Structures are given as C-alpha cells and as structure tokens.
Amino acid sequence: MGKDDRRPIAARSTGWARALSAALVRSSITPNQISVLSILFAALGAAALLYWPGMAGLITCAVCIQLRLICNLLDGMVAMEGGKQTPTGALYNEYPDRIADSLLIVALGYAAGMPWLGWLGALLAALTAYVRLSGASLGLAQDFRGPMAKQHRMAVLTAACLLALIEVLVTHTAYVLPTAAIVIAAGSLLTCITRTRAIAAQLKVRA
C-alpha cells in the first residue's frame, strides 16, 4: 500500500505522533506487531464493555478504543515514513481492523441488550471495507468516505461510552448504547451505499 492509498488522518502531522513513530522506528518493534496490538486493545475494550458493567467498564472501553486507533495510526507511520514495510504489510493493515471492529461493535450490541444489532453492525462495518477494496481492485483510488467510516464508528462508540456514563449517573436510564448501535449499523449501511455509488460514477466516467 502506498502513501496515496492510506486513510487520511490529520493526527499524522502532530508532534506526539511523529515523536512516538520515530521512537518505534528506532526499536525492534515491527508495524505488523503494532497492528496485532490493536486487536488486543479492542478485545480488552470489548471485554470491559461486556463483563465489567458500570462506570469502570465504560471508561476502560473508551480508553481501549483510543489505544486501538493510536495503533492504527502508528503502524502505517512506522511502515511508510519509517521505511519498515514488510511483504505482508497490506494484509496486516486490513485484517486486524476487521477483527477489532467486529469485537467492539458486537460487544456494543450485547451491552445494549440487542445482540443481533451488534452482529449486523459488525457485518455492515466489514462490508464498508469490502466496498472500498472492491473499488481499488478495479483500479480506482481507495474511497475512505463516510458517513460511518472506521474513525467515525469508533468516535460514535467512544462518545457512547462517555455519554452512557453520564446517563448512568444522572438519569439512571439505558438509551445511549442502543442508540449508538443503531447509528453505527445504519451509518455503515449508508456508507456502503455512498461508496458504491461513487465507484459506479467513476467507472462510468472511465468508460
């Protein structure tokens, strides 16, 4: 994967990201190991949401989501800017993301009391990536548009954890997590549609 095929992330240009990336480049840690670490953080966040109910679990899940995203940021920076690409890097760039997404979104569905919605959201999240890669297989630039791309899904889930924490403390209701599960599933479906329409339009222009 070249630099032009990477997801646009503003944090790449921040000082802390560059400093941390440079430190990892100097270490023996590989980009693929960082990618796998993102799965571990996602699994910890999902487990916290499922098996550690209440304030502690919600906070832990929110933190783990951010750590997962930091891994997603740094693996590419270490590989591309740090010159530590590997022949299997493209696989490690995609597969851990699909696993991490599924772990967190399925856990959200169970925590919201609607397991089927978690599984549906995970399926649709994976489908957004499939549509993106389908465009690339046809010779088009990878399309990372939303409205519910990976960073948007994780932003919704992080916000849901924090808002659910406030909800528990203030209103003692449980509406936030189910709402987030619905938003992620519906938004992912819409993303599949917008990306497919964009691919179709580009193919028509090319023809």
mmCIF file of C-alpha atoms in Angstrom:
data_model
loop_
_atom_site.group_PDB
_atom_site.id
_atom_site.type_symbol
_atom_site.label_atom_id
_atom_site.label_comp_id
_atom_site.label_asym_id
_atom_site.label_seq_id
_atom_site.Cartn_x
_atom_site.Cartn_y
_atom_site.Cartn_z
ATOM 1 C CA MET A 1 0.000 0.000 0.000
ATOM 2 C CA GLY A 2 1.387 3.386 -0.993
ATOM 3 C CA LYS A 3 1.001 6.670 0.821
ATOM 4 C CA ASP A 4 -1.755 7.722 -1.575
ATOM 5 C CA ASP A 5 -3.821 4.655 -0.617
ATOM 6 C CA ARG A 6 -3.818 5.366 3.103
ATOM 7 C CA ARG A 7 -6.721 6.702 5.082
ATOM 8 C CA PRO A 8 -6.315 10.488 5.531
ATOM 9 C CA ILE A 9 -5.606 11.099 9.239
ATOM 10 C CA ALA A 10 -4.805 14.601 10.490
ATOM 11 C CA ALA A 11 -3.032 13.233 13.573
ATOM 12 C CA ARG A 12 -0.133 12.010 11.405
ATOM 13 C CA SER A 13 1.225 15.550 11.328
ATOM 14 C CA THR A 14 1.077 16.103 15.091
ATOM 15 C CA GLY A 15 4.248 16.302 17.119
ATOM 16 C CA TRP A 16 3.371 13.498 19.527
ATOM 17 C CA ALA A 17 2.570 11.082 16.706
ATOM 18 C CA ARG A 18 5.815 11.858 14.885
ATOM 19 C CA ALA A 19 7.861 11.525 18.069
ATOM 20 C CA LEU A 20 6.262 8.226 19.033
ATOM 21 C CA SER A 21 6.585 6.908 15.495
ATOM 22 C CA ALA A 22 10.276 7.846 15.401
ATOM 23 C CA ALA A 23 10.862 6.032 18.690
ATOM 24 C CA LEU A 24 9.167 2.903 17.347
ATOM 25 C CA VAL A 25 11.211 3.066 14.153
ATOM 26 C CA ARG A 26 14.392 3.002 16.241
ATOM 27 C CA SER A 27 13.115 -0.003 18.207
ATOM 28 C CA SER A 28 12.818 -3.637 17.136
ATOM 29 C CA ILE A 29 9.018 -3.389 17.017
ATOM 30 C CA THR A 30 7.536 -4.020 13.575
ATOM 31 C CA PRO A 31 4.488 -2.368 12.001
ATOM 32 C CA ASN A 32 2.763 -5.759 11.875
ATOM 33 C CA GLN A 33 3.216 -6.206 15.637
ATOM 34 C CA ILE A 34 1.629 -2.801 16.196
ATOM 35 C CA SER A 35 -1.304 -3.846 14.010
ATOM 36 C CA VAL A 36 -1.810 -7.018 16.042
ATOM 37 C CA LEU A 37 -1.618 -4.992 19.262
ATOM 38 C CA SER A 38 -4.674 -3.058 18.081
ATOM 39 C CA ILE A 39 -6.664 -6.315 18.257
ATOM 40 C CA LEU A 40 -5.584 -6.798 21.865
ATOM 41 C CA PHE A 41 -6.776 -3.329 22.824
ATOM 42 C CA ALA A 42 -10.081 -3.916 21.012
ATOM 43 C CA ALA A 43 -10.533 -7.233 22.814
ATOM 44 C CA LEU A 44 -9.854 -5.591 26.175
ATOM 45 C CA GLY A 45 -12.338 -2.825 25.386
ATOM 46 C CA ALA A 46 -14.983 -5.308 24.279
ATOM 47 C CA ALA A 47 -14.449 -7.440 27.388
ATOM 48 C CA ALA A 48 -14.711 -4.380 29.626
ATOM 49 C CA LEU A 49 -17.993 -3.405 27.996
ATOM 50 C CA LEU A 50 -19.401 -6.904 28.393
ATOM 51 C CA TYR A 51 -18.016 -8.226 31.653
ATOM 52 C CA TRP A 52 -17.188 -5.108 33.673
ATOM 53 C CA PRO A 53 -20.502 -3.258 33.654
ATOM 54 C CA GLY A 54 -20.844 0.220 35.014
ATOM 55 C CA MET A 55 -18.535 3.198 35.140
ATOM 56 C CA ALA A 56 -15.243 1.297 35.121
ATOM 57 C CA GLY A 57 -16.149 -0.777 32.090
ATOM 58 C CA LEU A 58 -17.365 2.213 30.077
ATOM 59 C CA ILE A 59 -14.231 4.226 30.806
ATOM 60 C CA THR A 60 -11.967 1.270 30.073
ATOM 61 C CA CYS A 61 -13.698 0.621 26.768
ATOM 62 C CA ALA A 62 -13.378 4.270 25.712
ATOM 63 C CA VAL A 63 -9.658 4.273 26.561
ATOM 64 C CA CYS A 64 -9.048 0.991 24.745
ATOM 65 C CA ILE A 65 -10.773 2.302 21.623
ATOM 66 C CA GLN A 66 -8.396 5.263 21.552
ATOM 67 C CA LEU A 67 -5.394 2.985 22.090
ATOM 68 C CA ARG A 68 -6.602 0.818 19.222
ATOM 69 C CA LEU A 69 -6.815 3.892 16.982
ATOM 70 C CA ILE A 70 -3.331 5.002 18.013
ATOM 71 C CA CYS A 71 -2.032 1.605 16.937
ATOM 72 C CA ASN A 72 -3.830 2.041 13.613
ATOM 73 C CA LEU A 73 -2.125 5.406 13.210
ATOM 74 C CA LEU A 74 1.361 4.293 14.173
ATOM 75 C CA ASP A 75 1.589 1.045 12.218
ATOM 76 C CA GLY A 76 1.299 2.947 8.945
ATOM 77 C CA MET A 77 3.657 5.704 10.033
ATOM 78 C CA VAL A 78 6.323 3.232 11.141
ATOM 79 C CA ALA A 79 5.929 1.279 7.905
ATOM 80 C CA MET A 80 5.808 4.155 5.429
ATOM 81 C CA GLU A 81 7.645 7.108 6.963
ATOM 82 C CA GLY A 82 9.950 4.801 8.919
ATOM 83 C CA GLY A 83 10.778 2.583 5.974
ATOM 84 C CA LYS A 84 9.901 -0.662 7.768
ATOM 85 C CA GLN A 85 7.441 -2.048 5.220
ATOM 86 C CA THR A 86 7.038 -5.809 5.008
ATOM 87 C CA PRO A 87 5.712 -8.029 2.193
ATOM 88 C CA THR A 88 2.664 -8.872 4.336
ATOM 89 C CA GLY A 89 2.065 -5.309 5.484
ATOM 90 C CA ALA A 90 -1.027 -4.847 3.320
ATOM 91 C CA LEU A 91 -2.664 -7.859 4.997
ATOM 92 C CA TYR A 92 -1.819 -6.626 8.470
ATOM 93 C CA ASN A 93 -3.179 -3.227 7.522
ATOM 94 C CA GLU A 94 -6.626 -4.682 6.795
ATOM 95 C CA TYR A 95 -7.252 -7.889 8.751
ATOM 96 C CA PRO A 96 -6.664 -6.571 12.294
ATOM 97 C CA ASP A 97 -9.019 -3.672 11.575
ATOM 98 C CA ARG A 98 -11.824 -6.049 10.631
ATOM 99 C CA ILE A 99 -11.267 -8.138 13.765
ATOM 100 C CA ALA A 100 -11.028 -5.113 16.067
ATOM 101 C CA ASP A 101 -14.158 -3.529 14.577
ATOM 102 C CA SER A 102 -16.131 -6.745 14.983
ATOM 103 C CA LEU A 103 -15.053 -7.291 18.584
ATOM 104 C CA LEU A 104 -16.095 -3.804 19.661
ATOM 105 C CA ILE A 105 -19.320 -3.499 17.659
ATOM 106 C CA VAL A 106 -20.577 -6.964 18.597
ATOM 107 C CA ALA A 107 -19.812 -6.191 22.243
ATOM 108 C CA LEU A 108 -21.776 -2.959 21.900
ATOM 109 C CA GLY A 109 -24.783 -4.908 20.660
ATOM 110 C CA TYR A 110 -24.694 -7.279 23.638
ATOM 111 C CA ALA A 111 -24.142 -4.419 26.093
ATOM 112 C CA ALA A 112 -27.111 -2.617 24.551
ATOM 113 C CA GLY A 113 -29.303 -5.688 25.004
ATOM 114 C CA MET A 114 -29.618 -6.217 21.234
ATOM 115 C CA PRO A 115 -27.020 -8.815 20.188
ATOM 116 C CA TRP A 116 -28.450 -9.099 16.669
ATOM 117 C CA LEU A 117 -27.833 -5.393 16.122
ATOM 118 C CA GLY A 118 -24.216 -5.755 17.176
ATOM 119 C CA TRP A 119 -23.680 -8.578 14.704
ATOM 120 C CA LEU A 120 -25.466 -6.615 11.979
ATOM 121 C CA GLY A 121 -23.333 -3.548 12.678
ATOM 122 C CA ALA A 122 -20.144 -5.632 12.542
ATOM 123 C CA LEU A 123 -21.221 -7.195 9.237
ATOM 124 C CA LEU A 124 -22.011 -3.820 7.702
ATOM 125 C CA ALA A 125 -18.753 -2.344 9.018
ATOM 126 C CA ALA A 126 -16.832 -5.137 7.290
ATOM 127 C CA LEU A 127 -18.875 -4.537 4.143
ATOM 128 C CA THR A 128 -17.762 -0.888 4.018
ATOM 129 C CA ALA A 129 -14.170 -2.127 3.791
ATOM 130 C CA TYR A 130 -15.150 -4.697 1.156
ATOM 131 C CA VAL A 131 -16.714 -1.987 -1.000
ATOM 132 C CA ARG A 132 -13.616 0.219 -0.597
ATOM 133 C CA LEU A 133 -11.286 -2.605 -1.603
ATOM 134 C CA SER A 134 -13.580 -3.566 -4.484
ATOM 135 C CA GLY A 135 -13.037 -0.106 -5.920
ATOM 136 C CA ALA A 136 -9.288 -0.488 -5.525
ATOM 137 C CA SER A 137 -9.398 -3.878 -7.307
ATOM 138 C CA LEU A 138 -10.990 -2.090 -10.257
ATOM 139 C CA GLY A 139 -8.080 0.322 -10.466
ATOM 140 C CA LEU A 140 -9.693 3.206 -8.572
ATOM 141 C CA ALA A 141 -8.307 5.086 -5.601
ATOM 142 C CA GLN A 142 -9.449 3.687 -2.275
ATOM 143 C CA ASP A 143 -12.508 5.598 -1.087
ATOM 144 C CA PHE A 144 -12.495 6.280 2.641
ATOM 145 C CA ARG A 145 -15.600 8.474 2.668
ATOM 146 C CA GLY A 146 -18.237 8.189 5.378
ATOM 147 C CA PRO A 147 -20.606 8.968 6.871
ATOM 148 C CA MET A 148 -19.585 5.977 9.004
ATOM 149 C CA ALA A 149 -16.021 5.043 8.122
ATOM 150 C CA LYS A 150 -13.800 3.362 10.727
ATOM 151 C CA GLN A 151 -12.857 6.556 12.567
ATOM 152 C CA HIS A 152 -16.493 7.632 12.659
ATOM 153 C CA ARG A 153 -17.625 4.277 14.073
ATOM 154 C CA MET A 154 -15.023 4.451 16.793
ATOM 155 C CA ALA A 155 -15.875 8.079 17.538
ATOM 156 C CA VAL A 156 -19.542 7.126 17.966
ATOM 157 C CA LEU A 157 -18.635 4.207 20.231
ATOM 158 C CA THR A 158 -16.243 6.310 22.328
ATOM 159 C CA ALA A 159 -18.838 9.056 22.711
ATOM 160 C CA ALA A 160 -21.467 6.443 23.574
ATOM 161 C CA CYS A 161 -19.313 5.064 26.398
ATOM 162 C CA LEU A 162 -18.803 8.528 27.864
ATOM 163 C CA LEU A 163 -22.435 9.581 27.430
ATOM 164 C CA ALA A 164 -23.648 6.282 28.883
ATOM 165 C CA LEU A 165 -21.502 7.022 31.912
ATOM 166 C CA ILE A 166 -23.264 10.359 32.355
ATOM 167 C CA GLU A 167 -26.618 8.677 31.708
ATOM 168 C CA VAL A 168 -25.990 6.150 34.478
ATOM 169 C CA LEU A 169 -25.034 8.863 36.927
ATOM 170 C CA VAL A 170 -27.745 11.384 36.083
ATOM 171 C CA THR A 171 -30.860 9.745 34.660
ATOM 172 C CA HIS A 172 -30.345 6.055 35.516
ATOM 173 C CA THR A 173 -31.642 5.094 32.061
ATOM 174 C CA ALA A 174 -30.067 2.964 29.318
ATOM 175 C CA TYR A 175 -30.762 4.589 25.977
ATOM 176 C CA VAL A 176 -27.305 5.673 24.826
ATOM 177 C CA LEU A 177 -25.755 2.312 23.961
ATOM 178 C CA PRO A 178 -28.753 1.037 21.932
ATOM 179 C CA THR A 179 -28.852 4.355 20.078
ATOM 180 C CA ALA A 180 -25.143 4.087 19.283
ATOM 181 C CA ALA A 181 -25.602 0.543 17.963
ATOM 182 C CA ILE A 182 -28.387 1.755 15.669
ATOM 183 C CA VAL A 183 -26.337 4.736 14.468
ATOM 184 C CA ILE A 184 -23.317 2.557 13.663
ATOM 185 C CA ALA A 185 -25.358 -0.047 11.776
ATOM 186 C CA ALA A 186 -27.441 2.472 9.840
ATOM 187 C CA GLY A 187 -24.450 4.701 9.147
ATOM 188 C CA SER A 188 -22.388 1.759 7.921
ATOM 189 C CA LEU A 189 -25.164 0.746 5.544
ATOM 190 C CA LEU A 190 -25.325 4.307 4.222
ATOM 191 C CA THR A 191 -21.539 4.311 3.813
ATOM 192 C CA CYS A 192 -21.737 1.160 1.711
ATOM 193 C CA ILE A 193 -24.274 2.903 -0.497
ATOM 194 C CA THR A 194 -22.311 6.155 -0.860
ATOM 195 C CA ARG A 195 -19.081 4.316 -1.681
ATOM 196 C CA THR A 196 -20.798 2.032 -4.189
ATOM 197 C CA ARG A 197 -22.429 4.984 -5.915
ATOM 198 C CA ALA A 198 -19.081 6.772 -6.085
ATOM 199 C CA ILE A 199 -17.385 3.709 -7.590
ATOM 200 C CA ALA A 200 -20.162 3.332 -10.163
ATOM 201 C CA ALA A 201 -19.874 7.003 -11.136
ATOM 202 C CA GLN A 202 -16.103 6.714 -11.608
ATOM 203 C CA LEU A 203 -16.447 3.588 -13.714
ATOM 204 C CA LYS A 204 -18.972 5.337 -15.956
ATOM 205 C CA VAL A 205 -16.618 8.291 -16.416
ATOM 206 C CA ARG A 206 -13.706 5.965 -17.180
ATOM 207 C CA ALA A 207 -15.784 4.095 -19.757
#
